mmCIF file of C-alpha atoms and ligand atoms in Angstrom:
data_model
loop_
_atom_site.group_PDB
_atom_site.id
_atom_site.type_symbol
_atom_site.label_atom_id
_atom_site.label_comp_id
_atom_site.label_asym_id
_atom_site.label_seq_id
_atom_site.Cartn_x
_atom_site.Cartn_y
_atom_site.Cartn_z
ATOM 1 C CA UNK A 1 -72.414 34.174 12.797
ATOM 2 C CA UNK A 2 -72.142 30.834 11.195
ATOM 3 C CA UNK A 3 -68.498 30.138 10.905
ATOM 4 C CA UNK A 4 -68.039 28.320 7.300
ATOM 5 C CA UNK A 5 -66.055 25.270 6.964
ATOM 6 C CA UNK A 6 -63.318 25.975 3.641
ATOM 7 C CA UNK A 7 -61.363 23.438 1.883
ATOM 8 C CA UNK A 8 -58.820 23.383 -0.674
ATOM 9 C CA UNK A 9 -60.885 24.290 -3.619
ATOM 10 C CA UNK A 10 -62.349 26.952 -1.335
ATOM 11 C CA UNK A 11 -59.416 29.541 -1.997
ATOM 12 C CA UNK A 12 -61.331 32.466 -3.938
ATOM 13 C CA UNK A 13 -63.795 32.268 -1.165
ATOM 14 C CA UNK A 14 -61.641 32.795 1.525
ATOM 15 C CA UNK A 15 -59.973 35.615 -0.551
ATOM 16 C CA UNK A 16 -63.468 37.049 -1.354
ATOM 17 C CA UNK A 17 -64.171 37.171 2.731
ATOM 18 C CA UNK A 18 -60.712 39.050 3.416
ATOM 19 C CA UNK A 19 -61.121 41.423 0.539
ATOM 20 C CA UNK A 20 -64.382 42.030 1.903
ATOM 21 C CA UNK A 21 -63.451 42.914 5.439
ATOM 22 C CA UNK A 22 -64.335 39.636 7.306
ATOM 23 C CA UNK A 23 -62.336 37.487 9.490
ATOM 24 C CA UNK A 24 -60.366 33.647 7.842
ATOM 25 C CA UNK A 25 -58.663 30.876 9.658
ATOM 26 C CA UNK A 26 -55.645 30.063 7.315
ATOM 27 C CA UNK A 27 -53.844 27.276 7.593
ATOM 28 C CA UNK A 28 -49.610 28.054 7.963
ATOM 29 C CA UNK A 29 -46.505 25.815 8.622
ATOM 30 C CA UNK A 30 -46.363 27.007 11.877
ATOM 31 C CA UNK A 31 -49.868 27.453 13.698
ATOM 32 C CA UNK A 32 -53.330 28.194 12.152
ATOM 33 C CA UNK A 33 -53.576 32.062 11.710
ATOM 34 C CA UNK A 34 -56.680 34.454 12.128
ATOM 35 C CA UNK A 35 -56.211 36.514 9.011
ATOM 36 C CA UNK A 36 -57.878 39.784 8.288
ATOM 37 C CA UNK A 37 -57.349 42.160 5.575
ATOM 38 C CA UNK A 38 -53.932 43.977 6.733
ATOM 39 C CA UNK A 39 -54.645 47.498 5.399
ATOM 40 C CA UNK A 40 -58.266 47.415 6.387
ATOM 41 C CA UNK A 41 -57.992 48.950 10.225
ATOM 42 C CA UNK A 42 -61.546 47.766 10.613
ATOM 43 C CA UNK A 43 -61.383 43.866 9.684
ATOM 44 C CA UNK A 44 -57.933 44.022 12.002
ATOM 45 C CA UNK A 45 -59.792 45.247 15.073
ATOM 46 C CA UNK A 46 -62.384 42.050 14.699
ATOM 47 C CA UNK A 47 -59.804 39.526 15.155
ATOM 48 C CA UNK A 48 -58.588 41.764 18.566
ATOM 49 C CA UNK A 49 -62.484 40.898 19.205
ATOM 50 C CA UNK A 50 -62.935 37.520 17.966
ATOM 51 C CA UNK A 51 -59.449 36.331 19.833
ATOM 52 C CA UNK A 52 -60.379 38.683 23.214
ATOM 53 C CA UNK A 53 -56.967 39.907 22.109
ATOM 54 C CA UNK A 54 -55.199 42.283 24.369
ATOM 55 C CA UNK A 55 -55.130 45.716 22.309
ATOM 56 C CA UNK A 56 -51.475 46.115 22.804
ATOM 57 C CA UNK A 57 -50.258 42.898 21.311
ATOM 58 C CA UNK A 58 -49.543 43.518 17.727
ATOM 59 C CA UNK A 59 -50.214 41.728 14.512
ATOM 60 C CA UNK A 60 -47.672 39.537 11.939
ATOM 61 C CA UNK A 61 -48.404 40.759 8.460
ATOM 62 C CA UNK A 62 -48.453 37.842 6.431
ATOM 63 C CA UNK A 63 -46.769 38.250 2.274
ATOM 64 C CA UNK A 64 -46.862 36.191 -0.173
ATOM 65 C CA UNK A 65 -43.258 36.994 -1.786
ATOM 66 C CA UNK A 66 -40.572 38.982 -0.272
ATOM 67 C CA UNK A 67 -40.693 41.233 -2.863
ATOM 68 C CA UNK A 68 -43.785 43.190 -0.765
ATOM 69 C CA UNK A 69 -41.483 43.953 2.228
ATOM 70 C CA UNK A 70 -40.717 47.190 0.239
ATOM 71 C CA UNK A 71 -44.545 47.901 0.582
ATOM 72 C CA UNK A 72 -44.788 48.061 4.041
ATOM 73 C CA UNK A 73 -41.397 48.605 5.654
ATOM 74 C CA UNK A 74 -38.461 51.360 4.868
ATOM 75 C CA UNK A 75 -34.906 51.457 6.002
ATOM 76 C CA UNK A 76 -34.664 47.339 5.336
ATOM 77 C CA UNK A 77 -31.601 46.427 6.451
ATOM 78 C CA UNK A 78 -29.310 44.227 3.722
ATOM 79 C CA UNK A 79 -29.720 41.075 6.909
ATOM 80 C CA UNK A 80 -33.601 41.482 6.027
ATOM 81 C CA UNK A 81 -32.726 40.202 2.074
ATOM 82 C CA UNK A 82 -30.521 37.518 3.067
ATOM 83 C CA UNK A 83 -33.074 36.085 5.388
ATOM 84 C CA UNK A 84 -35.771 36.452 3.663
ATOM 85 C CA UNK A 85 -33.749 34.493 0.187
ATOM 86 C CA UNK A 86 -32.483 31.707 2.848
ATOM 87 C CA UNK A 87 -35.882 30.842 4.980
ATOM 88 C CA UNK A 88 -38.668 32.477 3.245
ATOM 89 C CA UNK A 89 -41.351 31.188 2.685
ATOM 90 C CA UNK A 90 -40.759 29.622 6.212
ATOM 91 C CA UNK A 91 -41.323 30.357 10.041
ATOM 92 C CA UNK A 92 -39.329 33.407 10.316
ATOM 93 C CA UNK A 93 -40.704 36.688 11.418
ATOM 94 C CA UNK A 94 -38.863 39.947 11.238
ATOM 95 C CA UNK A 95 -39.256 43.004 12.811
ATOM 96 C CA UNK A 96 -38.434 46.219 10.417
ATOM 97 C CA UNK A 97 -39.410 49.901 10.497
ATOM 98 C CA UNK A 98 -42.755 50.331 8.804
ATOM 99 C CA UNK A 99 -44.258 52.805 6.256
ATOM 100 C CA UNK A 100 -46.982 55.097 6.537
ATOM 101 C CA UNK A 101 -49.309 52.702 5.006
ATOM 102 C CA UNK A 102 -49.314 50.019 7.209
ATOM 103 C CA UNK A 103 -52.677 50.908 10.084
ATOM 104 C CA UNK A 104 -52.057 51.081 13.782
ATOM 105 C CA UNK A 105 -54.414 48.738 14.364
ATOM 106 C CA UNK A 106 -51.739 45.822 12.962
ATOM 107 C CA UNK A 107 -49.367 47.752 14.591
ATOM 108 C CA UNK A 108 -50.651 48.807 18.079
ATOM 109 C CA UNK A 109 -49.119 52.460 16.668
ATOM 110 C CA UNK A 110 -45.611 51.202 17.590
ATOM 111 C CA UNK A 111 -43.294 52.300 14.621
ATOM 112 C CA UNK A 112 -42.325 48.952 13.704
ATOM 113 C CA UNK A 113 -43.954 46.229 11.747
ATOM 114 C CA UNK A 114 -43.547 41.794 11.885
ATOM 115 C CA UNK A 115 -43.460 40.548 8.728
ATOM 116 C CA UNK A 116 -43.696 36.760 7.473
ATOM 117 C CA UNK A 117 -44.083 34.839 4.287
ATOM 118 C CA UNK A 118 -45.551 31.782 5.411
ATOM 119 C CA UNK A 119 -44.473 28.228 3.921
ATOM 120 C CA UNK A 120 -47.931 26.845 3.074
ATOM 121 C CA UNK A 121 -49.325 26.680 -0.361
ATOM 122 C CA UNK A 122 -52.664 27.331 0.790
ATOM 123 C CA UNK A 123 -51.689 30.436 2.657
ATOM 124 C CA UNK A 124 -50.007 31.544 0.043
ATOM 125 C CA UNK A 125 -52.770 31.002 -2.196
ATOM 126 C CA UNK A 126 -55.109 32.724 -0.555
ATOM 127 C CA UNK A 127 -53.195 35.908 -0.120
ATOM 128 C CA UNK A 128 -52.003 36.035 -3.538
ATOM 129 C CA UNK A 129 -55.646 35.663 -4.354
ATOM 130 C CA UNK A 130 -56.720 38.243 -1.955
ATOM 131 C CA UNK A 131 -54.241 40.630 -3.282
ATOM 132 C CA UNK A 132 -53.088 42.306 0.176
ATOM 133 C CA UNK A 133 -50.803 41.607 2.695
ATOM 134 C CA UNK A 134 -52.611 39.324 5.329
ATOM 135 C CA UNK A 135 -52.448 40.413 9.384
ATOM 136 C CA UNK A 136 -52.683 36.897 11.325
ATOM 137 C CA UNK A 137 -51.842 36.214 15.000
ATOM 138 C CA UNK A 138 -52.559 32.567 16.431
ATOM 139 C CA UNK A 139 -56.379 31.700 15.631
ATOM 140 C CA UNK A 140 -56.508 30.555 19.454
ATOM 141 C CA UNK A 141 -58.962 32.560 21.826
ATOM 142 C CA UNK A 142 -56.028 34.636 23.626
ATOM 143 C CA UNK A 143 -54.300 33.215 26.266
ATOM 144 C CA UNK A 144 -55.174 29.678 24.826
ATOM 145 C CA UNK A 145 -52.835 27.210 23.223
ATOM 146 C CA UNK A 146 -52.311 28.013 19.316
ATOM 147 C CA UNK A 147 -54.414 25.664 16.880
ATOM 148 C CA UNK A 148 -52.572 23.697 15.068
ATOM 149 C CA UNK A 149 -55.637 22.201 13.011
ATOM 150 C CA UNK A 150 -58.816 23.180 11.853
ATOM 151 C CA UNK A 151 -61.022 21.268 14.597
ATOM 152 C CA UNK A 152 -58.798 22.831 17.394
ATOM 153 C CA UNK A 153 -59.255 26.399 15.787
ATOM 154 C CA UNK A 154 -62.954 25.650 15.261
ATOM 155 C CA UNK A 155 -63.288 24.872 18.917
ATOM 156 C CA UNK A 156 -61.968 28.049 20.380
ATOM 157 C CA UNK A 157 -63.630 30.433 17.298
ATOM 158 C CA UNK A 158 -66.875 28.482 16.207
ATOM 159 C CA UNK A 159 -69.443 31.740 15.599
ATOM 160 C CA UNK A 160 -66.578 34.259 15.772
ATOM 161 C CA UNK A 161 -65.290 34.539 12.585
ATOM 162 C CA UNK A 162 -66.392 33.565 9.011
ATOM 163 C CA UNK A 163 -64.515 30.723 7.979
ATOM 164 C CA UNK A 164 -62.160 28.111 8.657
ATOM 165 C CA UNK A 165 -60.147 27.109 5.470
ATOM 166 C CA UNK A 166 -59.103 23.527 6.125
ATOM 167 C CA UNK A 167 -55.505 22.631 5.248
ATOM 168 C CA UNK A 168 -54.546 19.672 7.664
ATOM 169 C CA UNK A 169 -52.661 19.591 10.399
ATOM 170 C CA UNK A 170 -49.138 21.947 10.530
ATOM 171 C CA UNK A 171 -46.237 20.993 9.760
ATOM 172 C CA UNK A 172 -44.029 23.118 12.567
ATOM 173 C CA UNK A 173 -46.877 22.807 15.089
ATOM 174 C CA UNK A 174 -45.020 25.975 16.795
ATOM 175 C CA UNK A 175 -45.216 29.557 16.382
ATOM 176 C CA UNK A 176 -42.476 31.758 13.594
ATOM 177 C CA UNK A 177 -39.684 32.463 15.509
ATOM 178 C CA UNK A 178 -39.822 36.487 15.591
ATOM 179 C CA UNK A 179 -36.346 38.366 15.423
ATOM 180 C CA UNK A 180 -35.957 42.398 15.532
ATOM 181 C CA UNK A 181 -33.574 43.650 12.763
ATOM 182 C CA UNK A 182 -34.241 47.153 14.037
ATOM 183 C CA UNK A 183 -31.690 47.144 16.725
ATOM 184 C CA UNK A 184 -27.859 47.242 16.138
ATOM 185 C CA UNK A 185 -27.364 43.470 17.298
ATOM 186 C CA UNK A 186 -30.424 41.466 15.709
ATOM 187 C CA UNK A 187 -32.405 40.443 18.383
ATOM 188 C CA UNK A 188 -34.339 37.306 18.875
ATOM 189 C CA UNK A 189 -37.946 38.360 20.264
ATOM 190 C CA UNK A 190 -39.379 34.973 20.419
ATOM 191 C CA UNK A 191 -38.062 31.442 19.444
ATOM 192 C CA UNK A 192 -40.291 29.111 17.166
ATOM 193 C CA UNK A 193 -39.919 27.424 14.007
ATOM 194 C CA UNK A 194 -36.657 28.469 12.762
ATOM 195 C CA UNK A 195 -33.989 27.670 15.336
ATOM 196 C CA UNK A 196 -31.827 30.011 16.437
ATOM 197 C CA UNK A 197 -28.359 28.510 15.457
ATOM 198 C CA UNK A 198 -29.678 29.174 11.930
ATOM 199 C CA UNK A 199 -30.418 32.612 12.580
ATOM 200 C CA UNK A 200 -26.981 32.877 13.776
ATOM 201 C CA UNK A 201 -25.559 31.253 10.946
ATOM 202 C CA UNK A 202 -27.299 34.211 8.322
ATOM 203 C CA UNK A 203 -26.831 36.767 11.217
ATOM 204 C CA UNK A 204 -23.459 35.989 13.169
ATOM 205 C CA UNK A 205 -24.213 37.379 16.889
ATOM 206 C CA UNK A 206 -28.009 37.193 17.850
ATOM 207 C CA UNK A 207 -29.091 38.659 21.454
ATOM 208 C CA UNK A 208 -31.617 36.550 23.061
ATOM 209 C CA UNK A 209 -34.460 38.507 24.672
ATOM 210 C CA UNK A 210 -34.361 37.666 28.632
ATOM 211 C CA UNK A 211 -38.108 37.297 27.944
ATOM 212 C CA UNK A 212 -37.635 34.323 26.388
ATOM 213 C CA UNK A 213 -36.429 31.827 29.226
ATOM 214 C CA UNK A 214 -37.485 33.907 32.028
ATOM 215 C CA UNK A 215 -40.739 35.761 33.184
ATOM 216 C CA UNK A 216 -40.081 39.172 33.257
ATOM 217 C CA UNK A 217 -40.280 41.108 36.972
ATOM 218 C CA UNK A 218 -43.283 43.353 37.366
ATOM 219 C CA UNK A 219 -42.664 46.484 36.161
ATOM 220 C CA UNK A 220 -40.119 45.500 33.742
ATOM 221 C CA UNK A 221 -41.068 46.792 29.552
ATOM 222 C CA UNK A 222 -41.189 44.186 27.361
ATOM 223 C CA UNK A 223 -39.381 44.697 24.256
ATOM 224 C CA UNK A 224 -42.375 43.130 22.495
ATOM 225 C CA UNK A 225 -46.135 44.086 23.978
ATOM 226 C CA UNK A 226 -47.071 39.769 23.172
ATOM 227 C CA UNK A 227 -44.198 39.034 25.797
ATOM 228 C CA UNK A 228 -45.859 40.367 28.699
ATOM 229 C CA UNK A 229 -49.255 38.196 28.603
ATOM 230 C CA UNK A 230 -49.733 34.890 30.027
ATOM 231 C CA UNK A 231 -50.279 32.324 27.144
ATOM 232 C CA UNK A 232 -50.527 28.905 25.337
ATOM 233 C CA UNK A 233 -52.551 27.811 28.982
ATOM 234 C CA UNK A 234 -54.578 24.581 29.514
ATOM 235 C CA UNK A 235 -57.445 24.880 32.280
ATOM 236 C CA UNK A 236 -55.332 23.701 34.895
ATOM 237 C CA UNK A 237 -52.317 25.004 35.905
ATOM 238 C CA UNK A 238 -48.504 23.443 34.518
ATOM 239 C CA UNK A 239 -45.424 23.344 36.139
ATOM 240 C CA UNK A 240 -42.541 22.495 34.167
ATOM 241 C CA UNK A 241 -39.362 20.168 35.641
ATOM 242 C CA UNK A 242 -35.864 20.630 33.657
ATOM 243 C CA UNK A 243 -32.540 18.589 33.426
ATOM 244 C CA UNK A 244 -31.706 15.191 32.853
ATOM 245 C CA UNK A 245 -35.364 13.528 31.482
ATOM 246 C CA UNK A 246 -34.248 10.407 33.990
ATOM 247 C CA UNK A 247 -34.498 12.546 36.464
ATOM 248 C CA UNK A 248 -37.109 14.726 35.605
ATOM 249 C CA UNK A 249 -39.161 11.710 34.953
ATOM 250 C CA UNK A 250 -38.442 10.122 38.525
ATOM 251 C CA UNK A 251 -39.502 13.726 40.085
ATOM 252 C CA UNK A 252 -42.973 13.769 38.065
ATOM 253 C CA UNK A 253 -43.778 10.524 39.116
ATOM 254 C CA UNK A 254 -42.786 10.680 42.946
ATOM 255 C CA UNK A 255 -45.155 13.991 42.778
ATOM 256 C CA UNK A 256 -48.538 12.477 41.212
ATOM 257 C CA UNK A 257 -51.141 13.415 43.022
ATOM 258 C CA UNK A 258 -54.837 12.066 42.617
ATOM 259 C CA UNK A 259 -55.791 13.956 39.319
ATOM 260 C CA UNK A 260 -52.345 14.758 37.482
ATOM 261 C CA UNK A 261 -51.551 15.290 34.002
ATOM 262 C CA UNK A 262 -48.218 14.483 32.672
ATOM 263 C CA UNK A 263 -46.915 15.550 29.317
ATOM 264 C CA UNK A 264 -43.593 13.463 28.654
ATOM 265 C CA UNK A 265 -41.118 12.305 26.488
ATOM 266 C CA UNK A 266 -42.248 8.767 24.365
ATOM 267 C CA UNK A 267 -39.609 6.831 26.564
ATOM 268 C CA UNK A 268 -41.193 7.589 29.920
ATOM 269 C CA UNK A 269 -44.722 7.298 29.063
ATOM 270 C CA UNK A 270 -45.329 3.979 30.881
ATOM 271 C CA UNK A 271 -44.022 5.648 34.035
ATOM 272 C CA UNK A 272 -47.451 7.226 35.022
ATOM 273 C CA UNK A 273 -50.584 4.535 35.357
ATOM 274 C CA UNK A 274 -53.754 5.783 36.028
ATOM 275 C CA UNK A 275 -52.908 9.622 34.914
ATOM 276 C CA UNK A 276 -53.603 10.529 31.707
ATOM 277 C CA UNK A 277 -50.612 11.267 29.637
ATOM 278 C CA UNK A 278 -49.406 13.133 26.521
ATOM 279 C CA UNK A 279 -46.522 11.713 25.168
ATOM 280 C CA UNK A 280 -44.933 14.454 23.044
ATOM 281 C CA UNK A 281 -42.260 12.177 21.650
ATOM 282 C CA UNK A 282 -38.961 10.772 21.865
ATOM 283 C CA UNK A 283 -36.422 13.140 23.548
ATOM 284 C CA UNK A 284 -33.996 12.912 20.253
ATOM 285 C CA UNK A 285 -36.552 14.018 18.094
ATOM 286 C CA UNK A 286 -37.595 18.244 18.804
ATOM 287 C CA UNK A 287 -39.440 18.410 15.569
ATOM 288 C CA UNK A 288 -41.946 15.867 16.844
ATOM 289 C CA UNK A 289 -42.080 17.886 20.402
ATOM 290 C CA UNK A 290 -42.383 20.794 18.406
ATOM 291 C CA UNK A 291 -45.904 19.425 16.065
ATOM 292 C CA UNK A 292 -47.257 17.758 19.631
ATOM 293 C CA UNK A 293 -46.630 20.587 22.345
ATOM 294 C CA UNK A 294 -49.984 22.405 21.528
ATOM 295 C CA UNK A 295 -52.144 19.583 20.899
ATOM 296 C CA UNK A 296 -50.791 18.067 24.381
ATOM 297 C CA UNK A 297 -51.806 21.147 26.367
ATOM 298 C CA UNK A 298 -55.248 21.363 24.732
ATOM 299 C CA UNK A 299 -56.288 17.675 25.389
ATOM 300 C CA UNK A 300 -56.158 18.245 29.193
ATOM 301 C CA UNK A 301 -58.845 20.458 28.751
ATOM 302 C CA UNK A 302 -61.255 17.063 28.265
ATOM 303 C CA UNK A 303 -59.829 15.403 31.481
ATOM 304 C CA UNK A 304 -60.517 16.335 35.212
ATOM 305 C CA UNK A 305 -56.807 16.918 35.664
ATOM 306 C CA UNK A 306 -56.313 20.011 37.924
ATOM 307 C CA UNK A 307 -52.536 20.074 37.668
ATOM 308 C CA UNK A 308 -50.435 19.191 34.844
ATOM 309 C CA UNK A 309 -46.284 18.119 34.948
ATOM 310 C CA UNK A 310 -44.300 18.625 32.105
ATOM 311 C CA UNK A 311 -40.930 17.119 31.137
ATOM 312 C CA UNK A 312 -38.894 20.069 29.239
ATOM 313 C CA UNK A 313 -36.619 19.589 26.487
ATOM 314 C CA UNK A 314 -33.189 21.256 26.286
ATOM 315 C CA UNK A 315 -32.360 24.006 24.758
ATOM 316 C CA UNK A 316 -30.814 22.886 21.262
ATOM 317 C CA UNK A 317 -32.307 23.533 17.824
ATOM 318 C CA UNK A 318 -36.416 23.484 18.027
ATOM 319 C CA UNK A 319 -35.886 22.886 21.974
ATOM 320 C CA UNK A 320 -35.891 26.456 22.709
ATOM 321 C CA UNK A 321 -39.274 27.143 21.301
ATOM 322 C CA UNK A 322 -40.848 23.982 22.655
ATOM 323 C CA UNK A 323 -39.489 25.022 26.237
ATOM 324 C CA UNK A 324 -40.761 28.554 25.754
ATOM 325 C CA UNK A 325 -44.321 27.871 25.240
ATOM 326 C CA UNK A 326 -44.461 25.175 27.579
ATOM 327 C CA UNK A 327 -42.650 27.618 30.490
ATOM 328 C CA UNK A 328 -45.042 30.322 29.397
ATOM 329 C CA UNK A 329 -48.383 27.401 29.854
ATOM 330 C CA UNK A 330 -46.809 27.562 33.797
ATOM 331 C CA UNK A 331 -46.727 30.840 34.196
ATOM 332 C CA UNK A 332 -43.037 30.243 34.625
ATOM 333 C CA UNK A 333 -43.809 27.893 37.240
ATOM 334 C CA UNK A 334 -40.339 25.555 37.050
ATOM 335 C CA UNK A 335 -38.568 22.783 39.532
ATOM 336 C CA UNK A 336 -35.029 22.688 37.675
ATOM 337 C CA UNK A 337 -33.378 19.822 38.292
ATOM 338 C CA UNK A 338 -29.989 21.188 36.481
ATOM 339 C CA UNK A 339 -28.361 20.197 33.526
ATOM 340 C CA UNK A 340 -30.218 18.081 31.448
ATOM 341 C CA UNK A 341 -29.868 16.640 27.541
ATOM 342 C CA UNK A 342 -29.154 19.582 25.100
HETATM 343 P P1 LIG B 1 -49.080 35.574 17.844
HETATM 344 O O1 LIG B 1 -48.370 34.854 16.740
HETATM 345 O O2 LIG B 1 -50.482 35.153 18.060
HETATM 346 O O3 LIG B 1 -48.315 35.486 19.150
HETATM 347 O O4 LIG B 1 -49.060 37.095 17.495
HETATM 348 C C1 LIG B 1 -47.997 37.780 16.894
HETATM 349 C C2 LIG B 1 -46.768 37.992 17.727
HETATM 350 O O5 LIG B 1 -45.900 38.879 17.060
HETATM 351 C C3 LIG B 1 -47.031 38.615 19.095
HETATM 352 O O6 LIG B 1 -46.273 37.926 20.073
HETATM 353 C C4 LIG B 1 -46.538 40.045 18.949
HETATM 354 O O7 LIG B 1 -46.113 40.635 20.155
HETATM 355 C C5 LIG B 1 -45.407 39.887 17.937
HETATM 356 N N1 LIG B 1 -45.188 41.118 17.162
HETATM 357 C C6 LIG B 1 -45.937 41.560 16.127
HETATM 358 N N2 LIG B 1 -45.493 42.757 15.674
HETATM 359 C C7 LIG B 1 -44.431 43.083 16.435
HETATM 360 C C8 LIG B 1 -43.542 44.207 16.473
HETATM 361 N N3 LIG B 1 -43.660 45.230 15.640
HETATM 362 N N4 LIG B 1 -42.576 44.208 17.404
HETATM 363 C C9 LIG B 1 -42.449 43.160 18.259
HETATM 364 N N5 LIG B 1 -43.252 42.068 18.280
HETATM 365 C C10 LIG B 1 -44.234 42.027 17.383
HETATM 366 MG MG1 LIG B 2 -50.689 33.691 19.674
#
């Protein structure tokens, strides 16, 4: 398959493919999606192929207005309409019971449904076009890090899917954050673009998933199936180093060995000649960390590091996401240093 380049003026295209059962990479807010007709169980099992997906790990449906949650989910609670007036379009995900409609194969047959109306006109535009709701995970091969461009999604799905609509590179640079309204305390599945003190403004008390700062022991269920997979991994292996970035900094560089990566804060990146370095930006600014962790972890991939360090932000506002996918690159591999910059 020849994988078609889209721009801008390439929307009814794009639409035409979905409509037509075939596979799109869409450009969101967040990450780059691989979008598939939502209510077509057949176009949703390619991207499982095209991604090497694990067949547990379900979908986001992507809508274009909020006024389609009706469509696909019952029992909304009245937290689901606030949200969805305060951050949508925007990186939020929410977890609701699902109708009848909606196929298993977004679902993995769990009785619940994510749902997301993405902040990017082009997104938009092409669902709106398309005239269904859009089922998108990350358009990375799975266990990869997410695209956040179109030459990073082409590289991982070049002759895998049908097209690549163009749209620049993303804004948020991570992942929606995902929270589960189905529980009696709303329940934060996965941080990302939205932090969570906002959530907890709209929400009051939001439980935090253990998932999300910790790996979880074997046996253990996941509350979500995506939690359980390794992801968001460069070629060679991370570990991550918390606390104080002084100190975290001094660590990294007292453990350099001969072919060592370091991602780092802007401040410390003349600490490390000789290695090649991703400076992800100043430690003050967790939007910036936010657009650069991805795009960091991918360029190792044309070095001959084989073991990468990573400085970790704290856990304030955008923080939590960016120290959840870059914990999750390691495995969970982490030298904490103790308490370090919020
Ligand atoms: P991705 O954005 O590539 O990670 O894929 C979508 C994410 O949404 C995965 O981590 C899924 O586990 C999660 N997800 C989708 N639907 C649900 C659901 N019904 N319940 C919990 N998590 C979900
Ligand atoms: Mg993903």
């Amino acid at each position: 398959m020849k994988t078609k380049l889209l721009t801008k003026n390439d929307i009814g295209i794009a639409a035409e493919i979905l409509r037509a059962g075939g596979l799109v990479g869409i450009p969101t807010e967040t990450v780059y999606g691989l979008g598939a007709n939502g209510l077509d169980p057949e176009a949703v099992g390619r991207i499982f192929t095209a991604k090497g997906r694990p067949q547990d790990n379900p979908l986001i449906l992507h809508i274009p207005d909020p006024s389609w949650l009706e469509r696909y989910c019952r029992n909304i609670p009245p937290a689901a309409y606030a949200l969805a007036e305060a951050v949508w379009p925007g990186p939020l995900t929410m977890v609701l019971q699902r109708r009848e409609n909606v196929p298993n194969a977004v679902t993995c047959s769990l009785d619940t449904v994510g749902v997301r109306c993405p902040g990017h006109p082009l997104a938009l535009a092409v669902i709106r076009a398309a005239g269904v709701p859009v089922a998108a995970p990350s358009g990375n091969l799975s266990g990869r890090p997410s695209p956040t461009c179109a030459r990073h999604m082409l590289e991982d799905m070049d002759g895998r899917i049908d097209a690549i609509l163009d749209g620049g590179a993303c804004g948020v640079g991570v992942e929606s954050t995902i929270v589960d309204l189905t529980t009696s305390v709303p329940r934060l599945l996965r941080p990302g673009g939205l932090p969570l003190e906002r959530l907890e403004e709209a929400l009051g008390t939001v439980a935090v998933d253990r998932a999300v700062t910790a790996q979880l022991s074997p046996g253990e269920k996941p509350r979500a199936p995506g939690m359980k997979y390794r992801h968001y991994a460069p070629r060679a292996p991370v570990v991550v180093v918390t606390g104080d970035s002084r100190r975290t900094a001094r660590y990294i560089r007292r453990n350099l060995g001969q072919h060592t990566g370091v991602i780092c804060f802007d401040e410390y990146a003349g600490l490390f000649p000789g290695c090649p370095v991703e400076a992800i930006g100043p430690v003050s600014d967790k939007a910036r960390q936010a657009r650069r962790v991805f795009d960091a972890l991918r360029a190792f991939d044309s070095t001959d590091v084989d073991a990468i360090y990573a400085q970790c932000p704290g856990s304030g506002g955008l923080g939590l996401a960016v120290a959840n996918r870059l914990k999750k690159a390691a495995g969970f591999q982490v030298v904490d240093l103790g308490e370090g910059e919020l």
